[in-house]
């Protein structure tokens, strides 16, 4: 009888030691609604001769770059993440919004989000974390109106580093999701 209790305690200790405190199932998503308006200069559109500020909708440039597969012009295609995290940082929200605008306008275009990690951690854990990073970007695009049929999320884990080295500068470059147009 004591043998079973001892075995159960040892198994519980072993499983606890293997557990990670990072929840990979819950991707935090921030929903934002546009509230800012811009004042259009006189003659920039809208009605002229009215009192008060005028608002204008700014056009979105969805033209292609020099390469047909480049996606929107002058927009970052790499989203960087903090250590052991798959939360999209606020400084990359603008780039994701521009890619979403492009994909909504170009319905025939498809994109692959490639999730990557730094070299630290086991292979399986890094593949899962890379997948969570690519899924976080895919979900952000989805919230901005891009259909799932245009987006694929894959993980390379630590298998394709952008920069070699075992220091914080190299690790920071490798914790990323890359947006690749097909």
CSV table of C-alpha atoms in Angstrom, one decimal:
chain,number,residue,atom,x,y,z
A,1,UNK,CA,0.0,0.0,0.0
A,2,UNK,CA,2.8,2.4,0.9
A,3,UNK,CA,4.4,1.6,-2.5
A,4,UNK,CA,1.4,3.0,-4.4
A,5,UNK,CA,1.4,6.2,-2.3
A,6,UNK,CA,5.1,6.6,-2.8
A,7,UNK,CA,4.8,6.0,-6.6
A,8,UNK,CA,1.9,8.5,-6.8
A,9,UNK,CA,3.9,11.1,-5.0
A,10,UNK,CA,7.0,10.6,-7.2
A,11,UNK,CA,4.9,10.8,-10.3
A,12,UNK,CA,3.2,14.0,-9.1
A,13,UNK,CA,6.6,15.5,-8.3
A,14,UNK,CA,8.0,14.6,-11.7
A,15,UNK,CA,5.0,16.1,-13.6
A,16,UNK,CA,5.2,19.3,-11.5
A,17,UNK,CA,8.9,19.6,-12.3
A,18,UNK,CA,8.1,19.4,-16.0
A,19,UNK,CA,5.3,21.9,-16.0
A,20,UNK,CA,5.8,25.4,-17.3
A,21,UNK,CA,4.1,28.5,-15.8
A,22,UNK,CA,3.5,29.9,-19.3
A,23,UNK,CA,0.0,29.4,-20.5
A,24,UNK,CA,0.2,28.8,-24.3
A,25,UNK,CA,-3.5,28.4,-24.9
A,26,UNK,CA,-4.7,31.9,-24.0
A,27,UNK,CA,-3.6,34.5,-26.6
A,28,UNK,CA,-4.3,37.9,-25.2
A,29,UNK,CA,-6.1,40.1,-27.8
A,30,UNK,CA,-6.6,43.8,-27.5
A,31,UNK,CA,-9.6,45.1,-29.4
A,32,UNK,CA,-9.3,48.7,-30.4
A,33,UNK,CA,-11.8,50.9,-32.2
A,34,UNK,CA,-10.7,54.0,-34.1
A,35,UNK,CA,-11.7,57.2,-32.4
A,36,UNK,CA,-9.3,59.8,-33.7
A,37,UNK,CA,-10.2,62.1,-36.6
A,38,UNK,CA,-8.0,64.4,-38.6
A,39,UNK,CA,-8.8,67.9,-39.6
A,40,UNK,CA,-8.6,68.3,-43.3
A,41,UNK,CA,-7.1,71.5,-44.7
A,42,UNK,CA,-9.3,73.7,-46.9
A,43,UNK,CA,-9.8,72.2,-50.3
A,44,UNK,CA,-8.7,68.8,-49.2
A,45,UNK,CA,-12.1,67.2,-49.6
A,46,UNK,CA,-15.4,67.5,-47.9
A,47,UNK,CA,-17.6,70.5,-48.1
A,48,UNK,CA,-16.1,73.9,-48.4
A,49,UNK,CA,-17.5,77.1,-46.9
A,50,UNK,CA,-18.8,75.4,-43.7
A,51,UNK,CA,-17.9,76.6,-40.3
A,52,UNK,CA,-15.9,74.3,-38.0
A,53,UNK,CA,-13.3,71.6,-38.6
A,54,UNK,CA,-13.7,69.2,-41.4
A,55,UNK,CA,-12.8,65.5,-41.2
A,56,UNK,CA,-11.4,63.5,-44.0
A,57,UNK,CA,-10.7,59.8,-44.5
A,58,UNK,CA,-7.1,59.3,-45.4
A,59,UNK,CA,-6.5,56.8,-48.3
A,60,UNK,CA,-4.6,53.7,-47.6
A,61,UNK,CA,-1.8,52.8,-49.9
A,62,UNK,CA,-2.1,49.1,-50.7
A,63,UNK,CA,0.1,49.1,-53.7
A,64,UNK,CA,2.7,46.4,-54.3
A,65,UNK,CA,6.4,46.8,-53.7
A,66,UNK,CA,9.0,46.3,-56.3
A,67,UNK,CA,8.6,42.5,-55.9
A,68,UNK,CA,5.0,41.2,-56.6
A,69,UNK,CA,5.2,39.0,-53.5
A,70,UNK,CA,6.4,41.9,-51.3
A,71,UNK,CA,3.1,42.9,-49.9
A,72,UNK,CA,2.4,46.5,-48.9
A,73,UNK,CA,5.3,49.0,-49.5
A,74,UNK,CA,7.5,50.2,-46.6
A,75,UNK,CA,5.8,48.0,-44.0
A,76,UNK,CA,7.8,45.8,-41.6
A,77,UNK,CA,7.3,42.1,-42.2
A,78,UNK,CA,8.8,41.0,-38.9
A,79,UNK,CA,7.1,41.2,-35.5
A,80,UNK,CA,9.4,40.8,-32.5
A,81,UNK,CA,8.4,39.3,-29.2
A,82,UNK,CA,9.7,39.4,-25.6
A,83,UNK,CA,11.4,36.4,-24.0
A,84,UNK,CA,9.0,33.5,-23.4
A,85,UNK,CA,6.1,35.5,-24.7
A,86,UNK,CA,3.7,35.5,-27.6
A,87,UNK,CA,1.9,38.8,-26.9
A,88,UNK,CA,2.0,41.2,-29.8
A,89,UNK,CA,3.7,44.4,-28.6
A,90,UNK,CA,1.9,47.7,-29.2
A,91,UNK,CA,4.7,49.1,-31.4
A,92,UNK,CA,3.9,46.4,-34.0
A,93,UNK,CA,0.2,47.0,-34.2
A,94,UNK,CA,0.5,49.6,-36.9
A,95,UNK,CA,2.4,47.2,-39.2
A,96,UNK,CA,-0.2,44.5,-38.6
A,97,UNK,CA,-3.0,46.9,-39.5
A,98,UNK,CA,-1.2,47.9,-42.8
A,99,UNK,CA,-0.9,44.2,-43.7
A,100,UNK,CA,-4.6,43.7,-42.9
A,101,UNK,CA,-5.6,46.6,-45.1
A,102,UNK,CA,-3.5,45.2,-47.9
A,103,UNK,CA,-4.9,41.7,-47.5
A,104,UNK,CA,-8.5,42.9,-47.4
A,105,UNK,CA,-7.9,44.9,-50.6
A,106,UNK,CA,-6.1,42.1,-52.3
A,107,UNK,CA,-8.4,39.2,-51.7
A,108,UNK,CA,-6.4,36.8,-54.0
A,109,UNK,CA,-3.2,37.3,-51.9
A,110,UNK,CA,-2.2,34.8,-49.2
A,111,UNK,CA,0.2,35.2,-46.4
A,112,UNK,CA,2.1,32.7,-44.2
A,113,UNK,CA,3.0,33.8,-40.7
A,114,UNK,CA,6.2,32.0,-39.6
A,115,UNK,CA,6.8,31.8,-35.9
A,116,UNK,CA,10.4,31.6,-34.5
A,117,UNK,CA,12.1,31.4,-31.1
A,118,UNK,CA,15.5,31.8,-29.7
A,119,UNK,CA,17.8,28.8,-29.0
A,120,UNK,CA,16.9,28.5,-25.3
A,121,UNK,CA,14.4,25.8,-24.3
A,122,UNK,CA,13.6,22.4,-25.7
A,123,UNK,CA,12.6,21.6,-29.3
A,124,UNK,CA,9.0,20.8,-28.5
A,125,UNK,CA,8.5,23.8,-26.3
A,126,UNK,CA,10.0,26.1,-28.9
A,127,UNK,CA,7.9,24.7,-31.7
A,128,UNK,CA,4.8,25.3,-29.5
A,129,UNK,CA,5.9,28.8,-28.6
A,130,UNK,CA,6.7,29.6,-32.3
A,131,UNK,CA,3.2,28.4,-33.2
A,132,UNK,CA,1.6,30.6,-30.5
A,133,UNK,CA,3.5,33.6,-31.9
A,134,UNK,CA,2.3,33.0,-35.5
A,135,UNK,CA,-1.2,32.3,-34.2
A,136,UNK,CA,-1.2,35.6,-32.3
A,137,UNK,CA,-0.4,37.6,-35.5
A,138,UNK,CA,-2.9,35.5,-37.4
A,139,UNK,CA,-5.6,36.3,-34.9
A,140,UNK,CA,-4.7,40.0,-34.9
A,141,UNK,CA,-5.2,40.0,-38.7
A,142,UNK,CA,-8.4,38.1,-38.3
A,143,UNK,CA,-9.7,40.7,-35.8
A,144,UNK,CA,-8.9,43.4,-38.5
A,145,UNK,CA,-11.1,41.6,-41.0
A,146,UNK,CA,-8.7,39.3,-42.9
A,147,UNK,CA,-10.4,35.9,-43.5
A,148,UNK,CA,-8.7,32.7,-42.3
A,149,UNK,CA,-8.5,31.5,-45.9
A,150,UNK,CA,-5.8,34.1,-46.7
A,151,UNK,CA,-3.6,33.4,-43.7
A,152,UNK,CA,-1.6,30.3,-42.6
A,153,UNK,CA,0.3,30.1,-39.3
A,154,UNK,CA,3.4,27.8,-39.0
A,155,UNK,CA,6.2,27.4,-36.6
A,156,UNK,CA,9.9,26.8,-37.1
A,157,UNK,CA,10.8,27.0,-33.4
A,158,UNK,CA,14.5,27.5,-33.0
A,159,UNK,CA,15.4,25.8,-36.3
A,160,UNK,CA,15.8,28.9,-38.5
A,161,UNK,CA,17.6,31.6,-36.5
A,162,UNK,CA,17.8,35.0,-38.0
A,163,UNK,CA,21.1,35.6,-36.2
A,164,UNK,CA,23.6,33.2,-34.7
A,165,UNK,CA,25.0,33.7,-31.3
A,166,UNK,CA,24.2,33.0,-27.7
A,167,UNK,CA,23.7,36.5,-26.4
A,168,UNK,CA,20.7,38.8,-25.8
A,169,UNK,CA,21.1,40.7,-29.0
A,170,UNK,CA,21.0,37.5,-31.1
A,171,UNK,CA,18.1,36.0,-29.1
A,172,UNK,CA,16.1,39.2,-29.5
A,173,UNK,CA,16.4,39.0,-33.3
A,174,UNK,CA,15.3,35.3,-33.2
A,175,UNK,CA,12.1,35.8,-31.1
A,176,UNK,CA,9.9,36.8,-34.1
A,177,UNK,CA,7.0,36.1,-36.4
A,178,UNK,CA,7.7,36.8,-40.1
A,179,UNK,CA,5.0,37.7,-42.6
A,180,UNK,CA,5.7,36.1,-45.9
A,181,UNK,CA,3.5,36.7,-49.0
A,182,UNK,CA,2.8,33.9,-51.4
